[in-house]
Structures are given as structure tokens and as C-alpha cells.
């Protein structure tokens, strides 16, 4: 195989086979019965089988959606035929059972909300670029309705700092604005959102959450975990007013 494959292509190729690992065949058990040529051969990999009999191998073959052989690169390459799709993993790790193992984003978020950071590749952004994306959304959104951003990652911000209430106040003073951290435990709000949720400098932290403050003791817009509950009851969320698409269903 001459062309270079990306990591995403590698995952797409191996995903279906890895998912059937538990019910699949093992080296020497069915390759001969199903014919010598594999549908897919992945070699030059670090494969963790989670099987004490053969815990680690370099390569594997798949035929008809099932594993037919595990072994060294040389052994498994012998199963390559005319119609076999091959992949040089270049020492990438392969583990069974992980298919989109941790992702909080439903499809409507990716389709309709503001994505302030790329959830799929490493991409560095700026605070100003986040503000501009949200400001464009606010211009198309009725006042009093939430403007929401997703996938903020403070480790991928060129400014080397967190968002704060003053940044989000630049987006709008007529819309409640929130940006959710990609970790799922932290959100950042503007002054309008804090006001609508009735959160002020005197509001105590609830059990299991915090309203963070700056060096002067004023709210800085960062809210964690259970302290976010009051915001869910404040204002109008677009999810409640957006008309159903033909592929959406009511609960």
C-alpha cells in the first residue's frame, strides 16, 4: 500500500473489526476455513487484545467482519490477497471496544450551536475569535434568548488564559451568553446570564459547585458543576424554540 493513511482513516478501517473482538476468531482457528485471503490486514501496530493467551501482537486480519488471525507482521502479511485492504499502522496502538468512548456532544450541538474550539483536531484559537463567533450568533438570535458556545479548551487558547465575564459581555448585553468547557464540568457566563439566574456577588457556593471570583471578590463568570443549575431555568434556550427538523422526534 503506497499512499499514506491518516489516523482517522486507520480508526475507520479497524473500528468494525475491533468491535467484534470478543466474538471473533483467533489465530489458527478459522482462517483456513474461510479462505486464505483476508478482507483487511493491519500490520506494524501495537495491538492490545485483552486476552491473556495472546496479550500483545503486531498485526491482525479480518474476514467477513470477524478476526481470523493475530500475530507478527510477517505472519499476517501472508494472508494478504488481491482484494485485501491493508494498513501500515506505523506503531500506532490498537485497543478493542473503544468507539467514540467519551463524547458529550449530541448531533444538534454540532449542527446548530457555536463551536468555539475544534473537538476533533488540535487547533489553537484566540479569545477574540471566540467572541466574534458568538457575536455573529447573537446578531441572528432574539434578545433574551441564549447564545451558547461549546468545546472551549483553555489549553488551546493562544491568550493563555480562561474566558471571563468581561469577554462575554462584549458579545452582547441583551442576550444571556454561555460558553461550555469541553470537559463538561465548567461553563462561563456573561453579566446578563448571571443577572437572569439571580446570581450575584453575595450568592454562596452551593454543594457540589462554585461561582468563581476575581482577586477583588467579584464574579468572574466561571461556574462549575452543580452551581450551573439556576442558569438552566433562566431565559429561553434555542432548543425550546427551534422548529423540529424532519429527522428530529419529540420526546
Backbone as numpy.savetxt, mean C-alpha at the origin, in Angstrom:
# Nx Ny Nz CAx CAy CAz Cx Cy Cz
16.31 -16.03 -21.42 15.45 -14.83 -21.42 16.34 -13.60 -21.42
16.21 -12.81 -22.45 17.15 -11.72 -22.62 16.70 -10.42 -21.97
15.39 -10.11 -22.04 14.97 -8.81 -21.54 14.97 -8.78 -20.03
15.16 -7.59 -19.50 15.22 -7.42 -18.05 13.82 -7.27 -17.48
13.52 -7.97 -16.42 12.22 -7.91 -15.78 12.27 -7.06 -14.52
11.18 -6.38 -14.25 11.10 -5.57 -13.04 10.64 -6.42 -11.87
10.80 -5.88 -10.66 10.35 -6.58 -9.46 8.84 -6.81 -9.51
8.08 -5.81 -10.03 6.63 -5.97 -10.10 6.26 -7.11 -11.03
6.94 -7.21 -12.19 6.68 -8.31 -13.10 6.99 -9.64 -12.43
8.08 -9.66 -11.68 8.46 -10.88 -10.96 7.36 -11.31 -10.01
6.81 -10.36 -9.25 5.75 -10.69 -8.31 4.50 -11.16 -9.03
4.18 -10.54 -10.17 3.01 -10.96 -10.93 3.18 -12.38 -11.45
4.40 -12.69 -11.92 4.64 -14.02 -12.46 4.55 -15.11 -11.40
5.11 -14.82 -10.22 5.20 -15.86 -9.19 4.01 -15.90 -8.26
3.20 -14.86 -8.23 2.13 -14.77 -7.24 1.17 -15.93 -7.26
0.70 -16.31 -8.46 -0.29 -17.38 -8.55 0.30 -18.70 -8.09
1.56 -18.95 -8.46 2.18 -20.20 -8.04 2.44 -20.25 -6.57
2.94 -19.16 -5.99 3.23 -19.13 -4.56 1.97 -19.34 -3.75
0.85 -18.82 -4.22 -0.40 -18.93 -3.48 -0.84 -20.38 -3.33
-0.37 -21.26 -4.21 -0.78 -22.66 -4.14 0.29 -23.54 -3.53
1.23 -22.94 -2.82 2.37 -23.70 -2.31 1.96 -24.87 -1.44
0.99 -24.64 -0.54 0.63 -25.70 0.42 0.06 -26.91 -0.31
-0.75 -26.66 -1.33 -1.36 -27.78 -2.04 -0.56 -28.24 -3.23
0.61 -27.64 -3.48 1.39 -27.94 -4.67 2.19 -29.22 -4.54
2.82 -29.57 -5.65 3.64 -30.78 -5.67 5.06 -30.43 -5.30
5.83 -31.43 -4.87 7.20 -31.22 -4.43 8.16 -31.92 -5.37
9.45 -31.66 -5.25 10.44 -32.22 -6.17 10.30 -33.72 -6.34
10.22 -34.14 -7.62 10.19 -35.56 -7.90 8.84 -36.22 -7.74
7.76 -35.48 -7.38 6.48 -36.13 -7.11 5.56 -36.16 -8.31
5.58 -35.10 -9.15 4.60 -35.10 -10.24 5.14 -34.53 -11.53
6.39 -34.05 -11.56 6.90 -33.44 -12.78 6.84 -34.41 -13.96
7.22 -35.67 -13.72 7.22 -36.64 -14.80 5.81 -36.93 -15.28
4.86 -37.00 -14.34 3.48 -37.33 -14.69 2.86 -36.24 -15.55
3.23 -34.99 -15.31 2.61 -33.89 -16.03 3.43 -33.47 -17.25
4.53 -34.14 -17.52 5.35 -33.79 -18.66 6.57 -33.01 -18.21
7.64 -33.04 -19.01 8.90 -32.43 -18.58 8.92 -30.92 -18.63
8.15 -30.29 -19.51 8.23 -28.85 -19.68 7.34 -28.12 -18.69
7.92 -27.17 -17.96 7.15 -26.38 -17.01 6.51 -25.18 -17.70
5.44 -24.67 -17.09 4.82 -23.45 -17.59 5.65 -22.23 -17.17
6.21 -22.29 -15.97 7.01 -21.20 -15.43 8.19 -21.76 -14.66
9.36 -21.18 -14.89 10.55 -21.51 -14.11 11.15 -20.21 -13.58
11.32 -20.15 -12.27 11.99 -19.03 -11.61 13.29 -19.56 -11.03
14.40 -18.93 -11.38 15.70 -19.43 -10.93 16.54 -18.27 -10.39
17.69 -18.64 -9.82 18.61 -17.65 -9.24 17.88 -16.81 -8.19
17.12 -17.47 -7.35 16.31 -16.80 -6.32 16.72 -17.28 -4.93
16.16 -16.66 -3.93 16.28 -17.14 -2.55 14.86 -17.50 -2.11
14.50 -18.75 -2.28 13.13 -19.21 -2.04 13.03 -19.83 -0.66
12.13 -19.28 0.16 11.84 -19.83 1.49 10.53 -20.60 1.39
10.61 -21.91 1.49 9.44 -22.75 1.23 8.52 -22.92 2.44
9.01 -22.63 3.65 8.28 -22.88 4.89 7.94 -24.37 5.00
8.85 -25.20 4.55 8.71 -26.64 4.66 10.02 -27.18 5.23
9.98 -27.83 6.39 11.23 -28.30 7.02 11.99 -29.30 6.17
11.30 -29.99 5.23 12.00 -30.95 4.39 12.96 -30.27 3.42
12.52 -29.14 2.89 13.34 -28.39 1.94 13.14 -26.91 2.23
13.76 -26.38 3.26 13.45 -25.01 3.71 13.87 -23.91 2.74
15.00 -24.12 2.04 15.49 -23.08 1.13 15.96 -23.71 -0.18
15.58 -23.07 -1.30 16.03 -23.53 -2.60 16.35 -22.30 -3.46
16.94 -22.59 -4.63 17.31 -21.51 -5.55 16.29 -21.30 -6.66
15.48 -22.32 -6.91 14.60 -22.24 -8.08 13.38 -23.13 -7.89
12.37 -22.85 -8.71 11.18 -23.70 -8.69 10.52 -23.68 -10.06
9.70 -24.72 -10.29 8.95 -24.83 -11.54 7.46 -24.94 -11.21
6.65 -24.37 -12.09 5.19 -24.41 -11.93 4.58 -24.94 -13.22
3.61 -25.84 -13.07 2.87 -26.34 -14.24 1.41 -26.49 -13.86
0.54 -25.96 -14.70 -0.91 -26.04 -14.46 -1.29 -25.45 -13.11
-0.61 -24.39 -12.69 -0.95 -23.71 -11.46 -0.45 -24.38 -10.19
0.41 -25.39 -10.33 0.92 -26.10 -9.16 2.43 -26.21 -9.24
3.09 -26.24 -8.08 4.52 -26.46 -8.03 4.81 -27.90 -8.44
5.76 -28.05 -9.36 6.15 -29.39 -9.78 7.56 -29.75 -9.37
8.37 -28.73 -9.05 9.75 -29.03 -8.65 10.36 -27.86 -7.93
11.20 -28.15 -6.94 12.01 -27.18 -6.24 13.43 -27.70 -6.24
14.41 -26.82 -6.36 15.78 -27.29 -6.33 16.77 -26.22 -6.68
17.92 -26.65 -7.18 18.96 -25.71 -7.59 18.61 -25.12 -8.94
19.29 -24.04 -9.28 19.05 -23.41 -10.58 19.32 -24.39 -11.72
20.41 -25.14 -11.64 20.75 -26.10 -12.69 19.69 -27.18 -12.83
19.20 -27.69 -11.71 18.19 -28.75 -11.75 16.89 -28.26 -12.37
16.45 -27.09 -11.98 15.14 -26.61 -12.44 15.20 -26.10 -13.88
16.36 -25.59 -14.29 16.50 -25.15 -15.68 16.33 -26.31 -16.66
16.54 -27.53 -16.19 16.36 -28.70 -17.04 14.90 -28.89 -17.44
13.98 -28.23 -16.73 12.56 -28.35 -17.03 12.06 -27.27 -17.99
12.96 -26.42 -18.44 12.56 -25.35 -19.37 12.36 -25.94 -20.76
11.19 -25.67 -21.33 10.89 -26.12 -22.68 10.55 -24.95 -23.58
10.04 -25.25 -24.75 9.73 -24.21 -25.73 8.73 -23.19 -25.20
7.70 -23.66 -24.53 6.65 -22.75 -24.07 6.81 -22.27 -22.64
7.96 -22.51 -22.04 8.16 -22.15 -20.63 8.48 -20.67 -20.48
7.79 -20.02 -19.58 8.14 -18.65 -19.23 9.18 -18.71 -18.13
10.28 -17.96 -18.32 11.37 -18.02 -17.36 11.62 -16.66 -16.73
12.18 -16.71 -15.53 12.50 -15.47 -14.83 13.75 -15.64 -14.01
14.75 -14.79 -14.29 15.96 -14.73 -13.48 15.69 -13.77 -12.33
15.54 -14.30 -11.12 15.16 -13.48 -9.96 16.30 -12.61 -9.44
17.51 -12.84 -9.91 18.67 -12.02 -9.51 18.81 -11.96 -7.98
18.60 -13.09 -7.35 18.76 -13.27 -5.91 17.68 -12.58 -5.08
16.58 -12.22 -5.72 15.46 -11.69 -4.94 14.84 -12.79 -4.09
14.22 -12.38 -2.98 13.62 -13.34 -2.06 12.20 -13.68 -2.50
11.83 -14.95 -2.37 10.47 -15.42 -2.65 9.95 -16.12 -1.41
8.78 -15.69 -0.94 8.14 -16.33 0.21 6.70 -16.64 -0.13
6.12 -17.70 0.43 4.76 -18.08 0.08 3.71 -17.30 0.86
2.58 -17.10 0.24 1.40 -16.64 0.96 1.21 -15.15 1.10
2.16 -14.34 0.68 2.01 -12.90 0.83 1.54 -12.30 -0.48
0.28 -11.98 -0.56 -0.28 -11.31 -1.73 -0.98 -10.06 -1.23
-0.41 -8.88 -1.51 -0.94 -7.61 -1.00 -1.17 -7.75 0.50
-0.08 -8.07 1.22 -0.22 -8.52 2.60 -0.63 -7.43 3.57
-0.45 -6.13 3.21 -0.83 -5.09 4.16 -1.11 -3.79 3.39
-2.35 -3.55 3.09 -2.71 -2.35 2.33 -4.06 -1.86 2.81
-4.11 -0.64 3.35 -5.35 -0.10 3.90 -6.22 0.57 2.85
-5.72 0.76 1.65 -6.42 1.61 0.69 -7.48 0.84 -0.09
-8.77 1.20 0.07 -9.80 0.62 -0.80 -9.72 1.26 -2.18
-10.36 0.64 -3.15 -10.28 1.14 -4.51 -10.79 2.55 -4.69
-11.84 2.93 -3.93 -12.38 4.27 -4.13 -11.40 5.34 -3.67
-10.53 5.02 -2.71 -9.51 5.98 -2.29 -8.56 6.26 -3.44
-8.08 5.20 -4.08 -7.14 5.37 -5.18 -7.78 6.07 -6.37
-9.06 5.87 -6.57 -9.74 6.46 -7.72 -10.16 7.90 -7.50
-10.62 8.23 -6.30 -11.31 9.49 -6.11 -10.66 10.47 -5.13
-9.77 10.00 -4.29 -9.19 10.89 -3.29 -7.83 11.43 -3.74
-7.27 12.33 -2.94 -5.98 12.94 -3.28 -4.87 12.06 -2.73
-4.02 11.56 -3.59 -2.90 10.71 -3.20 -1.67 11.62 -3.10
-1.26 11.92 -1.87 -0.18 12.89 -1.68 1.20 12.25 -1.70
1.25 10.93 -1.65 2.51 10.19 -1.75 2.27 8.91 -2.51
3.26 8.45 -3.23 3.10 7.25 -4.06 3.19 6.00 -3.18
2.11 5.20 -3.10 2.14 4.03 -2.23 2.87 2.84 -2.83
3.29 2.94 -4.09 3.85 1.78 -4.77 5.34 1.87 -5.06
5.87 3.07 -5.23 7.29 3.22 -5.49 7.85 4.32 -4.60
9.17 4.35 -4.46 9.82 5.40 -3.68 9.78 6.69 -4.50
9.11 7.69 -3.96 8.97 8.96 -4.66 8.99 10.08 -3.63
9.91 11.00 -3.76 10.03 12.09 -2.80 9.18 13.28 -3.24
8.48 13.87 -2.28 7.59 14.99 -2.55 7.97 16.16 -1.65
7.26 17.28 -1.79 7.48 18.44 -0.93 6.18 18.81 -0.25
6.27 19.57 0.82 5.07 20.07 1.50 4.26 20.92 0.53
4.93 21.75 -0.26 4.23 22.61 -1.22 3.47 21.79 -2.25
4.05 20.69 -2.72 3.35 19.88 -3.72 2.10 19.24 -3.13
2.17 18.86 -1.86 1.00 18.30 -1.18 -0.09 19.36 -1.05
0.29 20.55 -0.64 -0.67 21.65 -0.50 -1.34 21.97 -1.83
-0.57 21.98 -2.91 -1.14 22.30 -4.22 -2.13 21.24 -4.68
-1.83 19.96 -4.44 -2.76 18.89 -4.80 -4.08 19.04 -4.05
-3.97 19.32 -2.76 -5.18 19.47 -1.94 -5.95 20.73 -2.32
-5.24 21.79 -2.65 -5.89 23.04 -3.03 -6.69 22.85 -4.33
-6.15 22.08 -5.25 -6.88 21.80 -6.50 -8.16 21.02 -6.22
-8.09 20.10 -5.28 -9.28 19.33 -4.90 -10.31 20.23 -4.22
-9.84 21.13 -3.36 -10.75 22.03 -2.65 -11.49 22.93 -3.61
-10.83 23.32 -4.70 -11.48 24.20 -5.69 -12.66 23.53 -6.36
-12.71 22.19 -6.32 -13.80 21.44 -6.95 -14.78 20.86 -5.93
-14.62 21.24 -4.67 -15.38 20.64 -3.58 -16.20 21.69 -2.86
-17.48 21.42 -2.58 -18.32 22.41 -1.89 -17.77 22.77 -0.52
-17.85 24.03 -0.11 -17.39 24.43 1.22 -18.07 23.60 2.31
-17.33 23.30 3.36 -17.87 22.49 4.44 -17.71 21.00 4.23
-17.27 20.62 3.01 -17.05 19.21 2.69 -15.57 18.89 2.83
-15.28 17.71 3.31 -13.90 17.33 3.58 -13.06 17.24 2.32
-11.83 17.69 2.44 -10.80 17.47 1.44 -9.78 16.54 2.10
-9.61 15.36 1.53 -8.80 14.34 2.20 -7.63 13.90 1.33
-6.46 13.80 1.95 -5.27 13.30 1.29 -4.82 12.00 1.93
-4.21 11.14 1.15 -3.81 9.82 1.64 -2.36 9.51 1.29
-1.77 8.61 2.07 -0.42 8.08 1.84 0.68 9.10 2.08
0.49 9.98 3.07 1.60 10.85 3.46 2.67 10.00 4.13
3.91 10.19 3.72 5.03 9.45 4.30 6.11 10.46 4.64
6.30 10.69 5.93 7.27 11.71 6.36 8.70 11.34 6.02
8.97 10.07 5.72 10.32 9.67 5.33 10.59 9.95 3.85
9.57 10.39 3.12 9.72 10.67 1.68 9.41 12.13 1.38
9.65 13.02 2.33 9.39 14.45 2.15 10.71 15.20 2.13
10.94 15.94 1.06 12.21 16.66 0.91 12.40 17.71 2.00
11.29 18.23 2.56 11.39 19.25 3.60 11.90 18.70 4.93
11.92 17.38 5.04 12.40 16.71 6.27 11.62 17.15 7.50
10.32 17.26 7.36 9.47 17.58 8.52 8.07 17.07 8.27
7.28 17.05 9.34 5.88 16.64 9.25 5.01 17.79 8.73
3.85 17.42 8.22 2.83 18.43 7.94 2.36 19.06 9.25
1.81 20.27 9.17 1.21 20.88 10.36 -0.04 21.66 9.99
-0.72 22.16 10.98 -1.99 22.85 10.78 -1.83 24.08 9.88
-0.69 24.74 9.97 -0.46 25.94 9.16 -0.32 25.59 7.68
0.32 24.46 7.38 0.40 24.01 5.99 -1.00 23.78 5.42
-1.83 23.08 6.19 -3.15 22.71 5.70 -4.12 23.88 5.70
-3.86 24.89 6.50 -4.67 26.11 6.42 -4.46 26.83 5.10
-3.31 26.60 4.46 -3.07 27.20 3.14 -3.92 26.56 2.06
-4.39 25.36 2.33 -5.25 24.67 1.36 -6.60 25.36 1.29
-7.21 25.55 2.46 -8.53 26.20 2.52 -8.88 26.53 3.96
-9.63 27.61 4.10 -10.19 27.95 5.40 -11.69 27.70 5.43
-12.23 27.28 4.28 -13.66 26.98 4.18 -13.95 25.49 4.16
-12.94 24.68 3.98 -13.09 23.22 3.96 -12.33 22.61 5.13
-12.90 21.61 5.77 -12.08 20.80 6.68 -11.11 19.98 5.84
-9.85 20.00 6.19 -8.81 19.32 5.42 -8.08 18.33 6.31
-7.84 17.14 5.79 -7.10 16.12 6.53 -6.18 15.39 5.57
-5.00 15.04 6.07 -4.07 14.18 5.34 -3.74 13.00 6.25
-3.95 11.80 5.73 -3.72 10.58 6.50 -2.33 10.01 6.21
-1.62 9.68 7.27 -0.31 9.05 7.12 -0.49 7.63 6.60
0.45 7.19 5.78 0.32 5.86 5.18 0.37 4.75 6.22
0.88 5.04 7.43 0.94 4.03 8.47 -0.41 3.69 9.07
-1.42 4.55 8.86 -2.78 4.26 9.31 -3.10 4.68 10.73
-2.15 5.26 11.46 -2.38 5.61 12.85 -2.36 7.11 13.12
-2.05 7.90 12.11 -1.87 9.34 12.31 -2.53 10.12 11.18
-3.18 11.24 11.55 -3.76 12.14 10.55 -3.41 13.58 10.92
-3.42 14.45 9.92 -3.08 15.86 10.10 -4.27 16.71 9.64
-4.70 17.67 10.48 -5.91 18.44 10.22 -5.62 19.94 10.16
-6.47 20.66 9.41 -6.35 22.11 9.40 -7.23 22.71 10.50
-7.20 24.04 10.61 -7.94 24.72 11.68 -9.44 24.52 11.55
-9.94 24.52 10.31 -11.38 24.33 10.09 -11.83 22.97 10.60
-11.04 21.95 10.34 -11.38 20.61 10.81 -11.37 20.54 12.33
-10.36 21.15 12.95 -10.29 21.16 14.41 -11.49 21.88 15.00
-11.87 22.97 14.37 -13.03 23.74 14.86 -14.32 22.94 14.74
-14.53 22.30 13.59 -15.75 21.54 13.37 -15.85 20.33 14.28
-14.71 19.79 14.68 -14.70 18.64 15.59 -14.71 19.08 17.04
-14.71 20.39 17.26 -14.73 20.96 18.60 -13.50 20.54 19.41
-12.36 20.57 18.73 -11.08 20.27 19.38 -10.31 21.58 19.51
-9.88 21.92 20.72 -9.14 23.16 20.94 -7.97 22.91 21.88
-7.26 23.96 22.23 -6.05 23.82 23.06 -6.32 23.24 24.44
-7.58 23.32 24.88 -7.94 22.81 26.20 -8.48 21.38 26.18
-8.59 20.82 24.99 -9.13 19.46 24.87 -8.10 18.44 25.36
-8.46 17.61 26.32 -7.50 16.61 26.82 -7.35 15.45 25.83
-6.24 14.78 25.91 -6.04 13.57 25.10 -6.97 12.47 25.59
-7.67 11.80 24.69 -8.52 10.68 25.11 -7.67 9.42 25.29
-8.23 8.40 25.93 -7.49 7.13 26.03 -7.18 6.59 24.63
-5.94 6.24 24.42 -5.56 5.63 23.14 -5.33 6.60 22.00
-5.11 7.87 22.30 -4.88 8.83 21.23 -4.33 10.13 21.74
-3.86 10.99 20.84 -3.28 12.27 21.26 -3.64 13.39 20.29
-3.76 14.60 20.85 -3.82 15.83 20.07 -2.48 16.52 20.28
-1.62 16.43 19.31 -0.25 16.91 19.49 -0.19 18.43 19.47
0.84 18.95 20.13 0.98 20.40 20.28 2.39 20.84 19.91
2.51 22.13 19.58 3.83 22.67 19.27 4.53 23.10 20.56
5.68 23.75 20.42 6.47 24.14 21.58 5.76 25.13 22.48
4.77 25.84 21.93 4.02 26.83 22.72 2.74 26.25 23.33
2.50 24.97 23.10 1.31 24.34 23.66 0.08 24.44 22.78
0.21 25.00 21.58 -0.93 25.11 20.66 -1.04 23.85 19.81
-2.25 23.50 19.41 -2.46 22.34 18.56 -1.68 22.49 17.25
-0.95 21.46 16.88 -0.19 21.53 15.62 -0.84 20.77 14.47
-2.03 20.21 14.73 -2.77 19.52 13.68 -2.56 18.03 13.61
-1.55 17.51 14.28 -1.30 16.07 14.25 -2.14 15.38 15.31
-2.90 14.36 14.87 -3.81 13.63 15.76 -3.57 12.15 15.55
-3.53 11.40 16.64 -3.18 9.98 16.52 -4.31 9.08 17.01
-4.42 7.95 16.36 -5.27 6.82 16.74 -6.68 7.23 17.18
-7.09 6.87 18.40 -8.49 7.05 18.80 -8.89 8.51 18.98
-7.94 9.39 19.03 -8.28 10.81 19.14 -8.91 11.33 17.86
-8.87 10.55 16.79 -9.44 10.99 15.51 -10.95 10.78 15.42
-11.52 10.08 16.38 -12.95 9.75 16.32 -13.86 10.97 16.16
-13.64 12.09 16.87 -14.56 13.23 16.73 -14.60 13.80 15.31
-13.54 13.63 14.54 -13.51 14.18 13.19 -14.42 13.40 12.24
-14.64 12.14 12.56 -15.52 11.32 11.71 -16.97 11.78 11.77
-17.30 12.56 12.79 -18.68 13.04 12.93 -18.82 14.51 12.53
-17.73 15.11 12.05 -17.75 16.54 11.75 -17.82 16.78 10.26
-18.74 17.63 9.83 -18.82 18.02 8.43 -19.36 16.91 7.55
-19.21 17.09 6.25 -19.71 16.15 5.26 -18.53 15.50 4.57
-18.52 14.18 4.55 -17.47 13.47 3.84 -17.95 13.16 2.43
-17.06 13.28 1.46 -17.44 13.06 0.07 -18.02 11.68 -0.15
-17.57 10.71 0.65 -18.08 9.35 0.47 -19.59 9.29 0.69
-20.14 10.23 1.48 -21.57 10.18 1.78 -22.40 10.88 0.72
-21.77 11.68 -0.14 -22.54 12.45 -1.12 -22.21 12.06 -2.55
-21.12 11.31 -2.77 -20.75 10.97 -4.12 -21.75 9.97 -4.68
-22.29 10.18 -5.89 -23.24 9.23 -6.46 -22.59 7.89 -6.72
-23.37 6.83 -6.59 -22.84 5.50 -6.80 -22.43 5.31 -8.25
-21.24 4.74 -8.46 -20.85 4.32 -9.80 -21.52 2.98 -10.10
-21.52 2.61 -11.34 -22.24 1.39 -11.72 -21.61 0.14 -11.12
-20.33 0.24 -10.68 -19.69 -0.93 -10.10 -19.71 -0.89 -8.58
-20.36 0.13 -7.99 -20.46 0.20 -6.54 -21.81 -0.34 -6.08
-21.86 -0.87 -4.88 -23.10 -1.38 -4.30 -23.36 -0.71 -2.98
-24.62 -0.56 -2.65 -24.97 -0.05 -1.34 -24.70 -1.13 -0.31
-24.42 -0.75 0.96 -24.13 -1.76 1.99 -25.30 -2.72 2.18
